[in-house]
Amino acid sequence: MKKEKVDVLVVGGGAGGIAGAISASRYGAKTLLIEREDRVGGVLNQCIHNGFGVLVYGEELTGPEFLFKLLEESKGDFEVRSGETVLRILKDEKVVITVSKRGITCYEVGALVVATGARERPFSTLMIPGPRVSGIYTAGVVQKMVNIYNRLPGKKAMVLGSGDIGLIMARRLKLEGVDVLGVIEIKDEVGGSLRNFVQCLRDFEIPLLTKHTISKVHGNGRIKGVTVVEVDENFKPIDGSGKFFEIDTLVVSVGLIPQNQILEGLVEFDPINGGPVVDDLQRTNIEWIFSAGNSIAIHDLVDFVYEEGVVAGRNAARLALGERLPRRKLKLVRGKNIGVMVPNYLTGDENRVKMYMRVRKTMEGGELRVQGGRVRKYNFKVRPGQMLDVVLDVGRLSFPTGERIESCEVEFHEDRASR
Amino acid sequence: MKLRIAVIGAGIVGSLISRELSKYDLELHLIEKNPDVGWGTTKANSAIIHAGYDDPPGTMRARFCVLGNELYGELSRELDFDFRRIGSHVVAFTEEEMEILEDLMDRGMKNGVQNLRILDREELLSMEPNLNPSVKASLWAPSAGITEPWEVAISAVENAMENGLNLHLNERVLEISVERGKVRRVKTNKGEYDVDIVINCAGVHADDIAKMAGAEPFDILPRKGEYILLDEDAHVVNSIIFPTPTKKSKGILILPTIDGGTLLGPTAEDLPKSKKDDLETTKDGIERIKRACLKLVPSLNFSRVLKTFAGMRAETKKMDFIIGKTKVWGFINVAGMRSPGLTAAPAIAKYVVEKIIQEDLGVGLERKKNFKPFRKRIPHIENYGLEEWEEVVKKDPRFGKMVCFCNKVSEGEIVEAIKRGARTLDGVKFRTKAGFGKCQGGFCTLRILEIMSRELGIPIEEIKLNNDEASMMNGKVRE
């Protein structure tokens, strides 16, 4: 077993991890990034559509272009090892054990940044009746199949779920000559962004079937069709509404789930975010473990992931280089209408803290309040499908004195007048 | 000339009979219509090694269940498959059900089941704290266990092949010829085999095979069972939890799977003979499982669902196994292998070889001197210490490259599974458990296909999920 020492170990070579490694090494820490796949980049490699980097680079890039820029930025600052997978994290020893073709490696680390991204919710978890057949793929798998492996999944497809990847893959398949019969959405509105709805569905005349779901899969060996039903407001199928669609491919885009297997049982989790609880330093409840990006909560933009990665990397480096980091002082608690929310704690260390959150239900407008004070007013429709990012002026909040941690409510106050 | 035996059907029963026969000096064929072994009933059942108190004394089910259970320990060591005696509870909620527990205990003792005990509510809840607190008692059977049925079949066939078995996959038996009352030849879609003995282990299709041979007719009544599988975070129960059984079935139960998940089911739906291959899950079935399991464990969390699936069991009118010689000399039935078929299979294998072939048919078999009893499983990191795995990786670095991240399956394991006969994605999955984790193949499916394409030297789009119709891709995006 090889033993190595690094100041900051970054796990995950996607946007968050690379940003974290750049920022840690710039701060002066000896930084190593490990990636379990053969190459870094994560999902950026397969996202050949544009829309990446508006906040970070001020221009609209494709995924691979964004990755290229990131790698240019990072050139030579830190070491990258791909094909390496984390096996264990020893909390008390500050040790991370990995496996790769080089064997088992034991890293003694000053700090760890976990940026392991997300996974897709599998179709099988939906318990939709029918036989077990081929031809059902999550949208990310189809994206990789088409864009990386240069293979088509089939000839006639439907998409279940109107999240962003589902919309993008509906367009992608249509562009490559696949007959895309429609996108099925159980809710009464599109799940992904309105921009994607317009650019991926409307512009390509792909129907969106809201308030519909699949009640049965048909096929023998390969999928041959689906029965699509209309649902009522409780998502229950309406009798007699079933309609058969003949397809050979079902693309499933029914949600992303933060992927953080390596932190399970180790750090405190936020059940609503689906990832580790973090403070404004991107630090978990274990002081040497930091986390950023989709492994904490699902973000809409790679730019958000990048921003969190920068914060996580910088603070991991501070700790690894011997700095004493401030403790948590304010606990941000979800008030009215707040769903996903990052971070969970404030230390007061930074004056301006970027917060990311989602509302629980669609609202015409309103204002975001923290500790009772207005942070931002929204004069437009806000939807759960769209992540809100705000900069919190921490100086305006009141912090407790002494060792106490105080609660601080975050709420989205619906403004009925703006309707 | 060597005695020639053909076993039809490579499920758990056919596989273990083949392995038992491979101890003897003969020409042995195992014929399977599917592209792999263990893909019928073996692939989708409760995976329980039953203690043996369910069936009435005197039945073959009772007899071979208890005998088979005893054999599993040694068999799992020889064939290196997972098997754990975690024990089973039959739980009672009412006075009447408690009486049935007493009957079952009585029956179990008559059947020769060891260490049965009726537990009171307190003891039961201390062992199974998640159970419905309104339980009254349970029948505790410590000898009950769990295994991975298809692994048993795969390991048995691998070992039998090392000892000379000829495995014929993708071969459907079309005709069985009989001459002068003796079985003579088996014709398949691929070839013909001259035989002296045919052993019918064709599962839900065993009645059709018996008919081909002109043996005494019987009917296999297909009974579908649906299941829900929860992921490894569910941690519902520590042992197998049965409700009090009814005449028809052991009921819908909850048990841990061998790799840490939780299995709920099965339903028991009798289907017409024409629907033997209907493995569809249904809305009704899933709802029924949910209801029944919530009664056993009210806190059950269905957000942990990983998948649902269905299996087909072979029931018979006489409610017992059909095992024995027939009026066609040399044609042997091992049919109607519903529960406890998995448990009974090792004992049945011995019975077929030692009693039916050697005594009933009077055919002397000669033991091989060089029989190799041991088979080793594919190396997997979770079965090794870190230092030991370091050595494995040193010998073959591909074992250091993870492909399935959820279950930590390495490229080396995928390659080894292909070497051992996997030709489909399912073949790899069932041998390595790659793709069986929380992401259900989201990250590894394409990587596995890529490795298969490279190792087998075929284009990636030609690899199937399982059968020929189950294609995975449709050609290139562009040349």
mmCIF file of C-alpha atoms in Angstrom, chain A residues 140-409:
data_model
loop_
_atom_site.group_PDB
_atom_site.id
_atom_site.type_symbol
_atom_site.label_atom_id
_atom_site.label_comp_id
_atom_site.label_asym_id
_atom_site.label_seq_id
_atom_site.Cartn_x
_atom_site.Cartn_y
_atom_site.Cartn_z
ATOM 1 C CA GLY A 140 -27.686 11.105 -19.307
ATOM 2 C CA VAL A 141 -26.944 7.623 -20.599
ATOM 3 C CA VAL A 142 -28.529 8.458 -23.961
ATOM 4 C CA GLN A 143 -26.551 11.690 -24.050
ATOM 5 C CA LYS A 144 -23.322 9.798 -23.481
ATOM 6 C CA MET A 145 -24.323 7.102 -25.974
ATOM 7 C CA VAL A 146 -25.019 9.649 -28.716
ATOM 8 C CA ASN A 147 -22.347 12.262 -28.017
ATOM 9 C CA ILE A 148 -19.447 10.132 -26.808
ATOM 10 C CA TYR A 149 -20.114 6.642 -28.165
ATOM 11 C CA ASN A 150 -21.565 7.803 -31.468
ATOM 12 C CA ARG A 151 -24.493 5.387 -31.232
ATOM 13 C CA LEU A 152 -28.244 5.946 -31.437
ATOM 14 C CA PRO A 153 -30.536 4.289 -28.904
ATOM 15 C CA GLY A 154 -33.385 3.616 -31.367
ATOM 16 C CA LYS A 155 -35.699 5.047 -34.007
ATOM 17 C CA LYS A 156 -38.843 6.123 -32.233
ATOM 18 C CA ALA A 157 -38.633 7.640 -28.794
ATOM 19 C CA MET A 158 -40.554 9.290 -26.022
ATOM 20 C CA VAL A 159 -39.113 11.182 -23.101
ATOM 21 C CA LEU A 160 -40.489 10.707 -19.603
ATOM 22 C CA GLY A 161 -39.920 13.761 -17.430
ATOM 23 C CA SER A 162 -39.354 17.297 -18.612
ATOM 24 C CA GLY A 163 -36.250 18.169 -16.634
ATOM 25 C CA ASP A 164 -33.511 20.030 -18.495
ATOM 26 C CA ILE A 165 -31.631 16.930 -19.623
ATOM 27 C CA GLY A 166 -34.879 15.370 -20.836
ATOM 28 C CA LEU A 167 -35.641 18.447 -22.948
ATOM 29 C CA ILE A 168 -32.110 18.641 -24.286
ATOM 30 C CA MET A 169 -32.105 14.970 -25.238
ATOM 31 C CA ALA A 170 -35.503 15.259 -26.934
ATOM 32 C CA ARG A 171 -33.955 17.888 -29.218
ATOM 33 C CA ARG A 172 -30.689 16.006 -29.589
ATOM 34 C CA LEU A 173 -32.415 12.826 -30.745
ATOM 35 C CA LYS A 174 -34.694 14.741 -33.088
ATOM 36 C CA LEU A 175 -31.650 16.429 -34.637
ATOM 37 C CA GLU A 176 -30.149 13.007 -35.295
ATOM 38 C CA GLY A 177 -33.238 11.759 -37.072
ATOM 39 C CA VAL A 178 -34.983 9.919 -34.277
ATOM 40 C CA ASP A 179 -38.760 10.282 -34.298
ATOM 41 C CA VAL A 180 -39.456 11.916 -30.916
ATOM 42 C CA LEU A 181 -43.175 11.513 -30.200
ATOM 43 C CA GLY A 182 -43.264 13.722 -27.142
ATOM 44 C CA VAL A 183 -42.162 14.566 -23.655
ATOM 45 C CA ILE A 184 -44.351 13.337 -20.815
ATOM 46 C CA GLU A 185 -44.587 15.419 -17.647
ATOM 47 C CA ILE A 186 -46.706 14.442 -14.638
ATOM 48 C CA LYS A 187 -46.945 18.013 -13.324
ATOM 49 C CA ASP A 188 -48.926 20.789 -14.974
ATOM 50 C CA GLU A 189 -45.868 22.642 -16.236
ATOM 51 C CA VAL A 190 -42.475 21.950 -17.700
ATOM 52 C CA GLY A 191 -39.855 20.759 -15.209
ATOM 53 C CA GLY A 192 -36.771 22.306 -16.765
ATOM 54 C CA SER A 193 -36.069 25.905 -17.646
ATOM 55 C CA LEU A 194 -38.382 27.901 -19.899
ATOM 56 C CA ARG A 195 -35.442 28.609 -22.151
ATOM 57 C CA ASN A 196 -34.961 24.885 -22.719
ATOM 58 C CA PHE A 197 -38.687 24.402 -23.212
ATOM 59 C CA VAL A 198 -38.674 26.977 -26.012
ATOM 60 C CA GLN A 199 -35.362 26.035 -27.610
ATOM 61 C CA CYS A 200 -35.669 22.260 -27.301
ATOM 62 C CA LEU A 201 -39.368 21.484 -27.633
ATOM 63 C CA ARG A 202 -41.267 24.391 -29.161
ATOM 64 C CA ASP A 203 -38.687 25.229 -31.795
ATOM 65 C CA PHE A 204 -38.552 21.583 -32.821
ATOM 66 C CA GLU A 205 -42.285 20.942 -32.618
ATOM 67 C CA ILE A 206 -41.931 18.232 -30.007
ATOM 68 C CA PRO A 207 -45.185 17.973 -27.996
ATOM 69 C CA LEU A 208 -45.104 18.369 -24.228
ATOM 70 C CA LEU A 209 -47.771 16.253 -22.534
ATOM 71 C CA THR A 210 -48.240 17.832 -19.114
ATOM 72 C CA LYS A 211 -50.378 16.103 -16.474
ATOM 73 C CA HIS A 212 -49.538 12.761 -18.066
ATOM 74 C CA THR A 213 -47.510 9.766 -17.057
ATOM 75 C CA ILE A 214 -46.764 6.239 -18.215
ATOM 76 C CA SER A 215 -49.006 3.588 -16.718
ATOM 77 C CA LYS A 216 -47.530 0.582 -18.473
ATOM 78 C CA VAL A 217 -44.516 -0.481 -20.471
ATOM 79 C CA HIS A 218 -45.050 -2.949 -23.309
ATOM 80 C CA GLY A 219 -42.559 -5.146 -25.028
ATOM 81 C CA ASN A 220 -40.826 -8.450 -25.182
ATOM 82 C CA GLY A 221 -37.071 -8.218 -25.097
ATOM 83 C CA ARG A 222 -37.056 -4.644 -26.376
ATOM 84 C CA ILE A 223 -39.596 -1.981 -25.445
ATOM 85 C CA LYS A 224 -42.389 -1.812 -28.049
ATOM 86 C CA GLY A 225 -44.568 0.886 -26.594
ATOM 87 C CA VAL A 226 -45.984 2.648 -23.582
ATOM 88 C CA THR A 227 -49.461 3.413 -22.334
ATOM 89 C CA VAL A 228 -49.669 7.090 -21.480
ATOM 90 C CA VAL A 229 -52.410 8.262 -19.126
ATOM 91 C CA GLU A 230 -53.642 11.612 -17.959
ATOM 92 C CA VAL A 231 -53.434 12.248 -14.218
ATOM 93 C CA ASP A 232 -55.555 14.275 -11.824
ATOM 94 C CA GLU A 233 -54.214 16.884 -9.402
ATOM 95 C CA ASN A 234 -53.087 14.107 -7.029
ATOM 96 C CA PHE A 235 -51.118 12.497 -9.853
ATOM 97 C CA LYS A 236 -53.595 9.599 -9.954
ATOM 98 C CA PRO A 237 -54.301 8.216 -13.431
ATOM 99 C CA ILE A 238 -57.700 9.162 -14.839
ATOM 100 C CA ASP A 239 -59.656 6.068 -15.867
ATOM 101 C CA GLY A 240 -60.116 5.642 -19.566
ATOM 102 C CA SER A 241 -57.485 8.203 -20.519
ATOM 103 C CA GLY A 242 -54.883 5.614 -21.539
ATOM 104 C CA LYS A 243 -53.392 5.894 -24.981
ATOM 105 C CA PHE A 244 -50.843 3.571 -26.555
ATOM 106 C CA PHE A 245 -47.714 4.959 -28.203
ATOM 107 C CA GLU A 246 -45.548 2.689 -30.266
ATOM 108 C CA ILE A 247 -41.896 3.401 -29.475
ATOM 109 C CA ASP A 248 -38.612 1.499 -29.308
ATOM 110 C CA THR A 249 -36.862 3.882 -26.936
ATOM 111 C CA LEU A 250 -37.860 5.497 -23.677
ATOM 112 C CA VAL A 251 -35.642 8.289 -22.396
ATOM 113 C CA VAL A 252 -36.104 8.870 -18.703
ATOM 114 C CA SER A 253 -35.399 12.202 -17.068
ATOM 115 C CA VAL A 254 -37.098 11.987 -13.706
ATOM 116 C CA GLY A 255 -34.624 13.719 -11.485
ATOM 117 C CA LEU A 256 -31.065 13.954 -10.347
ATOM 118 C CA ILE A 257 -29.904 12.749 -6.975
ATOM 119 C CA PRO A 258 -26.797 14.137 -5.266
ATOM 120 C CA GLN A 259 -24.151 11.486 -5.305
ATOM 121 C CA ASN A 260 -22.224 11.255 -2.091
ATOM 122 C CA GLN A 261 -21.915 7.573 -1.260
ATOM 123 C CA ILE A 262 -18.422 8.150 0.133
ATOM 124 C CA LEU A 263 -19.773 10.534 2.772
ATOM 125 C CA GLU A 264 -22.676 8.356 3.883
ATOM 126 C CA GLY A 265 -22.517 7.549 7.563
ATOM 127 C CA LEU A 266 -19.680 10.025 7.942
ATOM 128 C CA VAL A 267 -21.118 13.523 7.839
ATOM 129 C CA GLU A 268 -24.467 15.069 8.675
ATOM 130 C CA PHE A 269 -26.929 15.120 5.768
ATOM 131 C CA ASP A 270 -29.693 17.531 4.834
ATOM 132 C CA PRO A 271 -32.642 15.327 3.831
ATOM 133 C CA ILE A 272 -34.199 17.963 1.581
ATOM 134 C CA ASN A 273 -31.008 18.795 -0.303
ATOM 135 C CA GLY A 274 -30.074 15.104 -0.340
ATOM 136 C CA GLY A 275 -26.481 15.914 0.498
ATOM 137 C CA PRO A 276 -24.168 16.934 3.300
ATOM 138 C CA VAL A 277 -25.003 19.896 5.512
ATOM 139 C CA VAL A 278 -22.454 22.636 4.805
ATOM 140 C CA ASP A 279 -21.685 26.096 6.068
ATOM 141 C CA ASP A 280 -20.664 29.149 4.061
ATOM 142 C CA LEU A 281 -17.107 27.779 3.898
ATOM 143 C CA GLN A 282 -18.561 24.688 2.144
ATOM 144 C CA ARG A 283 -17.452 22.772 5.209
ATOM 145 C CA THR A 284 -19.395 19.755 6.499
ATOM 146 C CA ASN A 285 -19.789 19.017 10.191
ATOM 147 C CA ILE A 286 -16.407 17.299 10.027
ATOM 148 C CA GLU A 287 -14.011 20.205 9.984
ATOM 149 C CA TRP A 288 -11.572 18.780 7.416
ATOM 150 C CA ILE A 289 -14.213 17.624 4.919
ATOM 151 C CA PHE A 290 -15.634 20.139 2.448
ATOM 152 C CA SER A 291 -18.154 19.557 -0.293
ATOM 153 C CA ALA A 292 -19.385 21.467 -3.316
ATOM 154 C CA GLY A 293 -21.705 21.300 -6.266
ATOM 155 C CA ASN A 294 -24.256 18.656 -7.098
ATOM 156 C CA SER A 295 -23.020 16.300 -4.401
ATOM 157 C CA ILE A 296 -24.601 18.731 -1.896
ATOM 158 C CA ALA A 297 -27.775 19.632 -3.768
ATOM 159 C CA ILE A 298 -28.836 19.676 -7.401
ATOM 160 C CA HIS A 299 -27.843 22.966 -9.058
ATOM 161 C CA ASP A 300 -29.126 24.327 -12.344
ATOM 162 C CA LEU A 301 -25.977 25.938 -13.667
ATOM 163 C CA VAL A 302 -22.435 24.703 -13.877
ATOM 164 C CA ASP A 303 -21.455 28.239 -12.887
ATOM 165 C CA PHE A 304 -23.034 27.723 -9.438
ATOM 166 C CA VAL A 305 -21.128 24.499 -9.043
ATOM 167 C CA TYR A 306 -17.943 26.271 -10.021
ATOM 168 C CA GLU A 307 -18.553 29.048 -7.489
ATOM 169 C CA GLU A 308 -19.056 26.571 -4.665
ATOM 170 C CA GLY A 309 -15.973 24.655 -5.731
ATOM 171 C CA VAL A 310 -13.892 27.821 -5.475
ATOM 172 C CA VAL A 311 -15.126 28.469 -1.934
ATOM 173 C CA ALA A 312 -14.599 24.844 -0.880
ATOM 174 C CA GLY A 313 -11.072 24.702 -2.335
ATOM 175 C CA ARG A 314 -9.980 27.978 -0.789
ATOM 176 C CA ASN A 315 -11.210 27.081 2.686
ATOM 177 C CA ALA A 316 -9.831 23.551 2.480
ATOM 178 C CA ALA A 317 -6.462 25.105 1.671
ATOM 179 C CA ARG A 318 -6.737 27.553 4.559
ATOM 180 C CA LEU A 319 -7.329 24.684 6.964
ATOM 181 C CA ALA A 320 -4.658 22.462 5.434
ATOM 182 C CA LEU A 321 -2.106 25.246 5.710
ATOM 183 C CA GLY A 322 -2.757 25.615 9.418
ATOM 184 C CA GLU A 323 -5.254 28.413 9.567
ATOM 185 C CA ARG A 324 -7.949 28.186 12.211
ATOM 186 C CA LEU A 325 -11.328 28.447 10.544
ATOM 187 C CA PRO A 326 -14.226 30.183 12.244
ATOM 188 C CA ARG A 327 -17.015 28.176 13.809
ATOM 189 C CA ARG A 328 -20.673 28.101 12.745
ATOM 190 C CA LYS A 329 -22.715 30.900 14.239
ATOM 191 C CA LEU A 330 -26.037 31.114 12.429
ATOM 192 C CA LYS A 331 -28.119 28.134 11.398
ATOM 193 C CA LEU A 332 -30.170 28.916 8.323
ATOM 194 C CA VAL A 333 -33.540 27.249 8.677
ATOM 195 C CA ARG A 334 -36.133 26.833 5.990
ATOM 196 C CA GLY A 335 -39.142 29.013 6.462
ATOM 197 C CA LYS A 336 -42.119 29.398 4.160
ATOM 198 C CA ASN A 337 -41.751 28.043 0.616
ATOM 199 C CA ILE A 338 -38.073 27.191 0.793
ATOM 200 C CA GLY A 339 -36.988 23.785 -0.524
ATOM 201 C CA VAL A 340 -33.410 23.059 -1.546
ATOM 202 C CA MET A 341 -31.086 25.521 0.161
ATOM 203 C CA VAL A 342 -27.293 25.915 0.346
ATOM 204 C CA PRO A 343 -25.535 26.661 2.698
ATOM 205 C CA ASN A 344 -27.069 25.526 5.974
ATOM 206 C CA TYR A 345 -24.874 27.586 8.306
ATOM 207 C CA LEU A 346 -23.103 30.933 8.361
ATOM 208 C CA THR A 347 -19.838 31.601 10.133
ATOM 209 C CA GLY A 348 -19.792 35.325 9.533
ATOM 210 C CA ASP A 349 -16.343 34.826 8.062
ATOM 211 C CA GLU A 350 -17.263 36.152 4.656
ATOM 212 C CA ASN A 351 -19.089 39.387 4.204
ATOM 213 C CA ARG A 352 -20.887 38.346 1.102
ATOM 214 C CA VAL A 353 -22.186 34.801 0.883
ATOM 215 C CA LYS A 354 -23.718 33.305 -2.202
ATOM 216 C CA MET A 355 -26.858 31.327 -1.436
ATOM 217 C CA TYR A 356 -28.653 28.910 -3.721
ATOM 218 C CA MET A 357 -32.206 27.781 -3.202
ATOM 219 C CA ARG A 358 -35.432 26.570 -4.736
ATOM 220 C CA VAL A 359 -38.981 27.491 -3.869
ATOM 221 C CA ARG A 360 -41.340 24.668 -3.008
ATOM 222 C CA LYS A 361 -44.097 25.641 -5.427
ATOM 223 C CA THR A 362 -44.499 27.957 -8.358
ATOM 224 C CA MET A 363 -45.281 31.542 -7.394
ATOM 225 C CA GLU A 364 -46.008 34.645 -9.416
ATOM 226 C CA GLY A 365 -43.544 36.704 -7.447
ATOM 227 C CA GLY A 366 -42.508 37.735 -3.991
ATOM 228 C CA GLU A 367 -39.523 38.413 -1.882
ATOM 229 C CA LEU A 368 -36.801 36.420 -0.286
ATOM 230 C CA ARG A 369 -36.277 37.244 3.368
ATOM 231 C CA VAL A 370 -33.483 36.249 5.692
ATOM 232 C CA GLN A 371 -33.846 36.974 9.402
ATOM 233 C CA GLY A 372 -36.961 38.912 8.500
ATOM 234 C CA GLY A 373 -35.141 41.318 6.211
ATOM 235 C CA ARG A 374 -35.614 41.508 2.456
ATOM 236 C CA VAL A 375 -32.718 40.117 0.436
ATOM 237 C CA ARG A 376 -34.241 40.239 -2.984
ATOM 238 C CA LYS A 377 -37.531 41.023 -4.636
ATOM 239 C CA TYR A 378 -38.828 38.924 -7.530
ATOM 240 C CA ASN A 379 -41.223 40.615 -9.909
ATOM 241 C CA PHE A 380 -41.558 37.526 -12.034
ATOM 242 C CA LYS A 381 -42.717 33.954 -11.765
ATOM 243 C CA VAL A 382 -40.453 31.705 -9.686
ATOM 244 C CA ARG A 383 -40.612 27.958 -10.138
ATOM 245 C CA PRO A 384 -39.110 25.026 -8.224
ATOM 246 C CA GLY A 385 -37.397 24.044 -11.457
ATOM 247 C CA GLN A 386 -35.311 27.180 -11.361
ATOM 248 C CA MET A 387 -32.596 27.643 -8.780
ATOM 249 C CA LEU A 388 -32.463 31.099 -7.215
ATOM 250 C CA ASP A 389 -29.044 32.479 -6.444
ATOM 251 C CA VAL A 390 -28.619 35.518 -4.244
ATOM 252 C CA VAL A 391 -25.733 37.251 -2.599
ATOM 253 C CA LEU A 392 -26.332 37.650 1.083
ATOM 254 C CA ASP A 393 -24.917 40.753 2.701
ATOM 255 C CA VAL A 394 -23.820 39.063 5.907
ATOM 256 C CA GLY A 395 -22.899 42.346 7.532
ATOM 257 C CA ARG A 396 -26.597 43.213 7.775
ATOM 258 C CA LEU A 397 -27.451 40.098 9.797
ATOM 259 C CA SER A 398 -27.179 39.964 13.540
ATOM 260 C CA PHE A 399 -24.877 37.260 14.860
ATOM 261 C CA PRO A 400 -24.976 35.753 18.325
ATOM 262 C CA THR A 401 -22.176 36.489 20.736
ATOM 263 C CA GLY A 402 -20.435 33.739 22.650
ATOM 264 C CA GLU A 403 -20.546 30.056 21.718
ATOM 265 C CA ARG A 404 -24.214 29.793 20.849
ATOM 266 C CA ILE A 405 -25.545 28.933 17.425
ATOM 267 C CA GLU A 406 -28.715 30.838 16.628
ATOM 268 C CA SER A 407 -31.377 30.019 14.082
ATOM 269 C CA CYS A 408 -31.987 32.352 11.233
ATOM 270 C CA GLU A 409 -35.066 31.894 9.062
#
